[in-house]
PDB file of C-alpha atoms in Angstrom:
ATOM      1  CA  GLN L  10       6.900 -18.142   4.343  1.00 93.00           C
ATOM      2  CA  VAL L  11       6.073 -15.328   1.948  1.00 94.00           C
ATOM      3  CA  HIS L  12       9.042 -13.220   0.922  1.00 97.00           C
ATOM      4  CA  LEU L  13       9.150 -10.184  -1.332  1.00 98.00           C
ATOM      5  CA  VAL L  14      12.510  -8.592  -2.064  1.00 98.00           C
ATOM      6  CA  GLU L  15      12.790  -5.420  -4.102  1.00 98.00           C
ATOM      7  CA  SER L  16      15.940  -4.352  -5.905  1.00 97.00           C
ATOM      8  CA  GLY L  17      17.103  -1.932  -8.565  1.00 97.00           C
ATOM      9  CA  GLY L  18      16.794   1.356  -6.724  1.00 97.00           C
ATOM     10  CA  GLY L  19      19.475   4.010  -6.790  1.00 97.00           C
ATOM     11  CA  VAL L  20      20.292   7.571  -7.753  1.00 97.00           C
ATOM     12  CA  VAL L  21      19.280   8.651 -11.251  1.00 97.00           C
ATOM     13  CA  GLN L  22      19.116  11.966 -13.092  1.00 97.00           C
ATOM     14  CA  PRO L  23      15.804  13.505 -14.145  1.00 97.00           C
ATOM     15  CA  GLY L  24      14.634  12.206 -17.492  1.00 97.00           C
ATOM     16  CA  ARG L  25      16.510   8.925 -17.170  1.00 97.00           C
ATOM     17  CA  SER L  26      15.143   5.406 -16.675  1.00 98.00           C
ATOM     18  CA  LEU L  27      15.330   2.727 -14.023  1.00 98.00           C
ATOM     19  CA  ARG L  28      13.894  -0.765 -13.674  1.00 98.00           C
ATOM     20  CA  LEU L  29      12.869  -2.158 -10.317  1.00 98.00           C
ATOM     21  CA  SER L  30      12.480  -5.850  -9.587  1.00 98.00           C
ATOM     22  CA  CYS L  31      10.595  -7.699  -6.876  1.00 98.00           C
ATOM     23  CA  ALA L  32      11.579 -11.316  -6.303  1.00 98.00           C
ATOM     24  CA  ALA L  33       8.809 -13.388  -4.758  1.00 98.00           C
ATOM     25  CA  SER L  34       9.021 -16.665  -2.868  1.00 97.00           C
ATOM     26  CA  GLY L  35       6.990 -18.768  -0.447  1.00 96.00           C
ATOM     27  CA  PHE L  36       3.753 -18.722  -2.420  1.00 95.00           C
ATOM     28  CA  THR L  37       2.404 -19.494  -5.898  1.00 96.00           C
ATOM     29  CA  PHE L  38       3.383 -16.207  -7.521  1.00 96.00           C
ATOM     30  CA  SER L  39       1.441 -16.893 -10.712  1.00 96.00           C
ATOM     31  CA  SER L  40      -1.850 -17.021  -8.770  1.00 95.00           C
ATOM     32  CA  TYR L  41      -1.692 -13.511  -7.327  1.00 96.00           C
ATOM     33  CA  ALA L  42      -2.099 -10.010  -8.646  1.00 96.00           C
ATOM     34  CA  MET L  43       0.776  -7.786  -7.541  1.00 97.00           C
ATOM     35  CA  GLN L  44       1.286  -4.092  -7.130  1.00 97.00           C
ATOM     36  CA  TRP L  45       3.741  -1.283  -6.493  1.00 98.00           C
ATOM     37  CA  VAL L  46       3.247   1.359  -3.830  1.00 98.00           C
ATOM     38  CA  ARG L  47       5.658   4.207  -3.133  1.00 98.00           C
ATOM     39  CA  GLN L  48       6.395   6.533  -0.258  1.00 98.00           C
ATOM     40  CA  ALA L  49       8.248   9.815  -0.686  1.00 97.00           C
ATOM     41  CA  PRO L  50      10.572  10.750   2.193  1.00 96.00           C
ATOM     42  CA  GLY L  51       8.504  11.804   5.194  1.00 94.00           C
ATOM     43  CA  LYS L  52       5.243  11.450   3.244  1.00 95.00           C
ATOM     44  CA  GLY L  53       2.343   9.038   3.021  1.00 96.00           C
ATOM     45  CA  LEU L  54       1.736   6.007   0.859  1.00 97.00           C
ATOM     46  CA  GLU L  55       0.921   6.429  -2.822  1.00 97.00           C
ATOM     47  CA  TRP L  56      -0.350   3.611  -4.999  1.00 97.00           C
ATOM     48  CA  VAL L  57       1.562   3.268  -8.281  1.00 98.00           C
ATOM     49  CA  ALA L  58       0.333   0.305 -10.318  1.00 97.00           C
ATOM     50  CA  VAL L  59      -1.234  -3.153 -10.189  1.00 96.00           C
ATOM     51  CA  ILE L  60      -0.993  -6.131 -12.530  1.00 97.00           C
ATOM     52  CA  SER L  61      -3.264  -9.155 -12.736  1.00 95.00           C
ATOM     53  CA  PHE L  62      -2.034 -12.651 -11.892  1.00 95.00           C
ATOM     54  CA  ASP L  63      -1.523 -13.488 -15.573  1.00 95.00           C
ATOM     55  CA  GLY L  64      -0.187 -10.105 -16.645  1.00 95.00           C
ATOM     56  CA  ASN L  65      -3.156  -9.393 -18.897  1.00 96.00           C
ATOM     57  CA  LYS L  66      -4.480  -6.386 -16.977  1.00 95.00           C
ATOM     58  CA  GLU L  67      -2.590  -3.364 -15.685  1.00 97.00           C
ATOM     59  CA  TYR L  68      -3.775  -0.219 -13.978  1.00 96.00           C
ATOM     60  CA  TYR L  69      -1.759   2.874 -13.131  1.00 97.00           C
ATOM     61  CA  ALA L  70      -1.958   5.993 -11.014  1.00 96.00           C
ATOM     62  CA  ASP L  71      -2.430   9.136 -13.081  1.00 95.00           C
ATOM     63  CA  SER L  72       0.900  10.448 -11.791  1.00 96.00           C
ATOM     64  CA  VAL L  73       2.851   7.679 -13.544  1.00 97.00           C
ATOM     65  CA  LYS L  74       0.607   6.754 -16.465  1.00 97.00           C
ATOM     66  CA  GLY L  75       2.514   6.767 -19.735  1.00 97.00           C
ATOM     67  CA  ARG L  76       5.908   6.797 -17.982  1.00 98.00           C
ATOM     68  CA  PHE L  77       5.905   3.633 -15.839  1.00 98.00           C
ATOM     69  CA  THR L  78       5.173   0.064 -16.916  1.00 98.00           C
ATOM     70  CA  ILE L  79       4.419  -2.796 -14.571  1.00 98.00           C
ATOM     71  CA  SER L  80       5.139  -6.313 -15.773  1.00 98.00           C
ATOM     72  CA  ARG L  81       5.840  -9.775 -14.457  1.00 98.00           C
ATOM     73  CA  ASP L  82       7.633 -12.974 -15.353  1.00 98.00           C
ATOM     74  CA  ASN L  83       5.784 -15.839 -13.703  1.00 97.00           C
ATOM     75  CA  SER L  84       8.488 -18.296 -14.751  1.00 97.00           C
ATOM     76  CA  LYS L  85      10.958 -16.290 -12.652  1.00 98.00           C
ATOM     77  CA  ASN L  86       8.558 -15.337  -9.833  1.00 98.00           C
ATOM     78  CA  THR L  87       9.484 -11.722 -10.420  1.00 98.00           C
ATOM     79  CA  LEU L  88       7.568  -8.465 -10.661  1.00 98.00           C
ATOM     80  CA  TYR L  89       9.010  -5.443 -12.460  1.00 98.00           C
ATOM     81  CA  LEU L  90       8.485  -1.715 -12.666  1.00 98.00           C
ATOM     82  CA  GLN L  91      10.041   0.027 -15.641  1.00 98.00           C
ATOM     83  CA  MET L  92      10.284   3.733 -14.857  1.00 98.00           C
ATOM     84  CA  ASN L  93      10.993   6.129 -17.724  1.00 98.00           C
ATOM     85  CA  SER L  94      11.217   9.917 -17.893  1.00 98.00           C
ATOM     86  CA  LEU L  95      11.855  10.069 -14.180  1.00 98.00           C
ATOM     87  CA  ARG L  96      11.059  13.268 -12.319  1.00 98.00           C
ATOM     88  CA  ILE L  97      12.322  14.647  -9.040  1.00 97.00           C
ATOM     89  CA  GLU L  98       8.892  13.972  -7.535  1.00 97.00           C
ATOM     90  CA  ASP L  99       9.304  10.245  -8.249  1.00 98.00           C
ATOM     91  CA  THR L 100      11.869  10.113  -5.439  1.00 98.00           C
ATOM     92  CA  ALA L 101      10.523   7.569  -2.970  1.00 98.00           C
ATOM     93  CA  VAL L 102      10.853   4.155  -1.407  1.00 98.00           C
ATOM     94  CA  TYR L 103       9.143   1.737  -3.762  1.00 98.00           C
ATOM     95  CA  TYR L 104       7.414  -1.271  -2.239  1.00 98.00           C
ATOM     96  CA  CYS L 105       5.980  -4.281  -3.979  1.00 98.00           C
ATOM     97  CA  ALA L 106       2.949  -5.827  -2.325  1.00 97.00           C
ATOM     98  CA  ARG L 107       0.764  -8.818  -2.921  1.00 96.00           C
ATOM     99  CA  GLU L 108      -2.762  -8.153  -4.106  1.00 90.00           C
ATOM    100  CA  ASP L 109      -5.999 -10.037  -4.589  1.00 78.00           C
ATOM    101  CA  PRO L 110      -7.744 -11.734  -2.964  1.00 82.00           C
ATOM    102  CA  THR L 111      -6.369 -10.094   0.161  1.00 88.00           C
ATOM    103  CA  PRO L 112      -5.028  -6.661  -0.720  1.00 92.00           C
ATOM    104  CA  PHE L 113      -1.682  -5.548   0.741  1.00 94.00           C
ATOM    105  CA  ASP L 114      -1.247  -8.685   2.843  1.00 93.00           C
ATOM    106  CA  TYR L 115       2.497  -8.948   2.242  1.00 95.00           C
ATOM    107  CA  TRP L 116       5.053  -6.228   1.532  1.00 97.00           C
ATOM    108  CA  GLY L 117       8.704  -6.135   0.668  1.00 97.00           C
ATOM    109  CA  GLN L 118      11.197  -3.994   2.572  1.00 97.00           C
ATOM    110  CA  GLY L 119      11.295  -1.448  -0.246  1.00 97.00           C
ATOM    111  CA  THR L 120      13.973   0.003  -2.499  1.00 98.00           C
ATOM    112  CA  LEU L 121      14.901   3.686  -2.553  1.00 98.00           C
ATOM    113  CA  VAL L 122      14.817   5.621  -5.797  1.00 98.00           C
ATOM    114  CA  THR L 123      16.367   9.075  -5.741  1.00 98.00           C
ATOM    115  CA  VAL L 124      15.912  11.322  -8.750  1.00 98.00           C
ATOM    116  CA  SER L 125      18.385  14.148  -8.594  1.00 96.00           C
ATOM    117  CA  SER L 126      20.624  16.153 -10.893  1.00 92.00           C
TER     118      SER L 126
ATOM    119  CA  GLN G   7      -5.779  10.571  -8.004  1.00 57.00           C
ATOM    120  CA  ALA G   8      -8.215  11.924  -5.399  1.00 61.00           C
ATOM    121  CA  GLY G   9      -7.315  10.551  -1.998  1.00 87.00           C
ATOM    122  CA  LEU G  10      -9.193   9.529   1.100  1.00 96.00           C
ATOM    123  CA  THR G  11      -9.426  11.891   4.061  1.00 97.00           C
ATOM    124  CA  GLN G  12      -7.876  10.998   7.403  1.00 97.00           C
ATOM    125  CA  PRO G  13      -7.179  13.252  10.403  1.00 97.00           C
ATOM    126  CA  PRO G  14      -3.426  13.947  10.546  1.00 96.00           C
ATOM    127  CA  SER G  15      -3.075  13.027  14.201  1.00 97.00           C
ATOM    128  CA  VAL G  16      -4.858  11.423  17.133  1.00 97.00           C
ATOM    129  CA  SER G  17      -3.611  11.220  20.730  1.00 97.00           C
ATOM    130  CA  LYS G  18      -4.972   8.885  23.386  1.00 96.00           C
ATOM    131  CA  GLY G  19      -3.854   7.553  26.735  1.00 96.00           C
ATOM    132  CA  LEU G  20      -2.484   4.137  27.563  1.00 96.00           C
ATOM    133  CA  ARG G  21      -5.222   1.455  27.736  1.00 96.00           C
ATOM    134  CA  GLN G  22      -7.758   3.850  26.218  1.00 97.00           C
ATOM    135  CA  THR G  23      -9.661   3.376  22.968  1.00 97.00           C
ATOM    136  CA  ALA G  24      -8.833   5.226  19.749  1.00 97.00           C
ATOM    137  CA  THR G  25     -11.094   5.469  16.729  1.00 97.00           C
ATOM    138  CA  LEU G  26      -9.521   6.558  13.451  1.00 98.00           C
ATOM    139  CA  THR G  27     -11.674   7.658  10.538  1.00 97.00           C
ATOM    140  CA  CYS G  28     -11.299   7.579   6.774  1.00 97.00           C
ATOM    141  CA  THR G  29     -13.718   9.374   4.468  1.00 97.00           C
ATOM    142  CA  GLY G  30     -14.073   8.693   0.785  1.00 96.00           C
ATOM    143  CA  ASN G  31     -16.963   8.473  -1.639  1.00 95.00           C
ATOM    144  CA  ILE G  32     -19.361   5.974  -3.156  1.00 95.00           C
ATOM    145  CA  ASN G  33     -16.762   4.857  -5.709  1.00 95.00           C
ATOM    146  CA  ASN G  34     -14.150   3.800  -3.156  1.00 95.00           C
ATOM    147  CA  VAL G  35     -14.947   3.390   0.556  1.00 94.00           C
ATOM    148  CA  GLY G  36     -18.638   3.156  -0.224  1.00 94.00           C
ATOM    149  CA  TYR G  37     -17.945   0.544  -2.918  1.00 91.00           C
ATOM    150  CA  GLN G  38     -15.981  -2.261  -1.247  1.00 88.00           C
ATOM    151  CA  GLY G  39     -14.927  -0.750   2.042  1.00 92.00           C
ATOM    152  CA  ALA G  40     -11.430   0.090   3.149  1.00 95.00           C
ATOM    153  CA  ALA G  41      -8.228  -1.632   4.085  1.00 96.00           C
ATOM    154  CA  TRP G  42      -6.268  -0.419   7.107  1.00 97.00           C
ATOM    155  CA  LEU G  43      -2.503  -0.513   7.397  1.00 97.00           C
ATOM    156  CA  GLN G  44      -0.145   0.216  10.258  1.00 98.00           C
ATOM    157  CA  GLN G  45       3.346   1.538   9.658  1.00 98.00           C
ATOM    158  CA  HIS G  46       6.068   1.974  12.211  1.00 97.00           C
ATOM    159  CA  GLN G  47       8.916   4.329  11.396  1.00 95.00           C
ATOM    160  CA  GLY G  48      11.441   2.719   9.063  1.00 93.00           C
ATOM    161  CA  HIS G  49       9.324  -0.350   8.347  1.00 97.00           C
ATOM    162  CA  PRO G  50       6.971  -1.373   5.545  1.00 97.00           C
ATOM    163  CA  PRO G  51       3.237  -1.146   6.182  1.00 97.00           C
ATOM    164  CA  LYS G  52       1.391  -4.041   7.794  1.00 97.00           C
ATOM    165  CA  LEU G  53      -2.165  -5.027   6.922  1.00 96.00           C
ATOM    166  CA  LEU G  54      -4.585  -4.793   9.844  1.00 96.00           C
ATOM    167  CA  SER G  55      -7.930  -5.208   8.149  1.00 95.00           C
ATOM    168  CA  TYR G  56      -9.464  -5.293   4.673  1.00 93.00           C
ATOM    169  CA  ARG G  57     -12.921  -4.854   3.181  1.00 86.00           C
ATOM    170  CA  ASN G  58     -14.141  -3.415   6.450  1.00 71.00           C
ATOM    171  CA  ASN G  59     -13.519  -6.009   9.156  1.00 82.00           C
ATOM    172  CA  ASN G  60     -11.684  -8.947   7.656  1.00 89.00           C
ATOM    173  CA  ARG G  61      -8.630  -9.318   9.833  1.00 90.00           C
ATOM    174  CA  PRO G  62      -5.509 -11.410   9.078  1.00 90.00           C
ATOM    175  CA  SER G  63      -5.186 -14.173  11.666  1.00 89.00           C
ATOM    176  CA  GLU G  64      -2.043 -12.721  13.227  1.00 91.00           C
ATOM    177  CA  ILE G  65      -3.648  -9.358  13.973  1.00 93.00           C
ATOM    178  CA  SER G  66      -4.839  -8.769  17.512  1.00 93.00           C
ATOM    179  CA  GLY G  67      -8.563  -8.607  18.213  1.00 92.00           C
ATOM    180  CA  ARG G  68      -7.928  -5.174  19.727  1.00 96.00           C
ATOM    181  CA  PHE G  69      -8.100  -3.890  16.153  1.00 96.00           C
ATOM    182  CA  SER G  70     -11.532  -3.768  14.561  1.00 95.00           C
ATOM    183  CA  ALA G  71     -12.807  -1.985  11.496  1.00 95.00           C
ATOM    184  CA  SER G  72     -16.233  -0.891  10.322  1.00 94.00           C
ATOM    185  CA  ARG G  73     -17.911   1.244   7.693  1.00 95.00           C
ATOM    186  CA  SER G  74     -20.871   3.571   7.615  1.00 94.00           C
ATOM    187  CA  GLY G  75     -21.687   4.856   4.180  1.00 94.00           C
ATOM    188  CA  ASN G  76     -18.558   6.420   2.717  1.00 96.00           C
ATOM    189  CA  THR G  77     -16.661   6.562   5.993  1.00 96.00           C
ATOM    190  CA  ALA G  78     -14.532   3.729   7.334  1.00 96.00           C
ATOM    191  CA  SER G  79     -13.324   3.508  10.912  1.00 96.00           C
ATOM    192  CA  LEU G  80     -10.584   1.622  12.735  1.00 96.00           C
ATOM    193  CA  THR G  81     -11.033   1.145  16.469  1.00 97.00           C
ATOM    194  CA  ILE G  82      -8.099   0.165  18.657  1.00 97.00           C
ATOM    195  CA  THR G  83      -8.959  -0.852  22.200  1.00 97.00           C
ATOM    196  CA  GLY G  84      -6.639  -1.143  25.199  1.00 96.00           C
ATOM    197  CA  LEU G  85      -3.977   1.066  23.631  1.00 97.00           C
ATOM    198  CA  GLN G  86      -0.402  -0.127  24.102  1.00 97.00           C
ATOM    199  CA  PRO G  87       2.868   1.736  23.528  1.00 96.00           C
ATOM    200  CA  GLU G  88       3.542  -0.395  20.438  1.00 96.00           C
ATOM    201  CA  ASP G  89       0.337   0.897  18.846  1.00 97.00           C
ATOM    202  CA  GLU G  90       2.019   4.263  18.352  1.00 97.00           C
ATOM    203  CA  ALA G  91       2.444   4.383  14.577  1.00 98.00           C
ATOM    204  CA  ASP G  92       1.085   5.828  11.359  1.00 98.00           C
ATOM    205  CA  TYR G  93      -2.207   4.373  10.157  1.00 98.00           C
ATOM    206  CA  TYR G  94      -3.330   4.450   6.549  1.00 98.00           C
ATOM    207  CA  CYS G  95      -6.619   3.553   4.950  1.00 97.00           C
ATOM    208  CA  SER G  96      -6.939   2.514   1.328  1.00 96.00           C
ATOM    209  CA  ALA G  97      -9.753   1.549  -0.991  1.00 95.00           C
ATOM    210  CA  TRP G  98     -10.159   0.403  -4.562  1.00 94.00           C
ATOM    211  CA  ASP G  99     -11.773   3.152  -6.596  1.00 94.00           C
ATOM    212  CA  SER G 100     -14.094   1.692  -9.210  1.00 93.00           C
ATOM    213  CA  SER G 101     -14.203   4.974 -11.123  1.00 93.00           C
ATOM    214  CA  LEU G 102     -10.453   5.650 -11.184  1.00 91.00           C
ATOM    215  CA  ARG G 103      -9.628   1.946 -11.532  1.00 92.00           C
ATOM    216  CA  GLY G 104      -6.918   2.142  -8.962  1.00 93.00           C
ATOM    217  CA  TRP G 105      -6.228   2.149  -5.253  1.00 95.00           C
ATOM    218  CA  VAL G 106      -6.452   5.396  -3.352  1.00 96.00           C
ATOM    219  CA  PHE G 107      -4.847   6.046   0.006  1.00 97.00           C
ATOM    220  CA  GLY G 108      -5.594   8.387   2.829  1.00 97.00           C
ATOM    221  CA  GLY G 109      -2.901  10.804   3.958  1.00 96.00           C
ATOM    222  CA  GLY G 110      -2.368   8.810   7.135  1.00 97.00           C
ATOM    223  CA  THR G 111      -3.065   9.395  10.822  1.00 97.00           C
ATOM    224  CA  LYS G 112      -0.227   9.557  13.323  1.00 97.00           C
ATOM    225  CA  LEU G 113      -1.426   7.876  16.519  1.00 98.00           C
ATOM    226  CA  THR G 114       0.300   8.951  19.712  1.00 97.00           C
ATOM    227  CA  VAL G 115      -0.160   6.873  22.858  1.00 96.00           C
ATOM    228  CA  LEU G 116       0.343   9.078  25.886  1.00 92.00           C
TER     229      LEU G 116
END
């Protein structure tokens, strides 16, 4: 049974950093691309970043490019999102989701990041 | 990141048919089609369909997707109370090299 569990969310001041983790189980993690999607309170879904199965390719939304870094440790079955220079508008629930070949087929429950002074 | 266009809300009666639309361009919806996701309040999204009408095995046949040019559609037949949710479309954009989402459609079952 596929399981994705995000962690690392919390309250952080603008300009500070936070690292999110997504622990995967129930499938061969190293065979799948993975991604992060966020949802601001009361708003729609916004794609954040995707990383290839081997970590060699990464793509980012313009809104986070240069501030966020997606990475993975296949030996630990874990996906990460390093978020630097956080802004108030980064406040959202952050979901990890499995990617290719079937996009968005499994999602975690999400972790809430609140950027506030 | 330019998004896809979805109507904000659709209302239909119980057991009726609802068709939700999602308009993009040749670089996204017109490229590989769209994925459709359903989200109930307080829950993560759930995949209904991808690349037009590929449906995960656990998804009811009442949900079907299609595409015409740069517009994708999700048709839900025999509407049930549990179908009341937010529906999002998404597509890979070959120009932006990223996924784009629609703003979501809130489906109300009367």
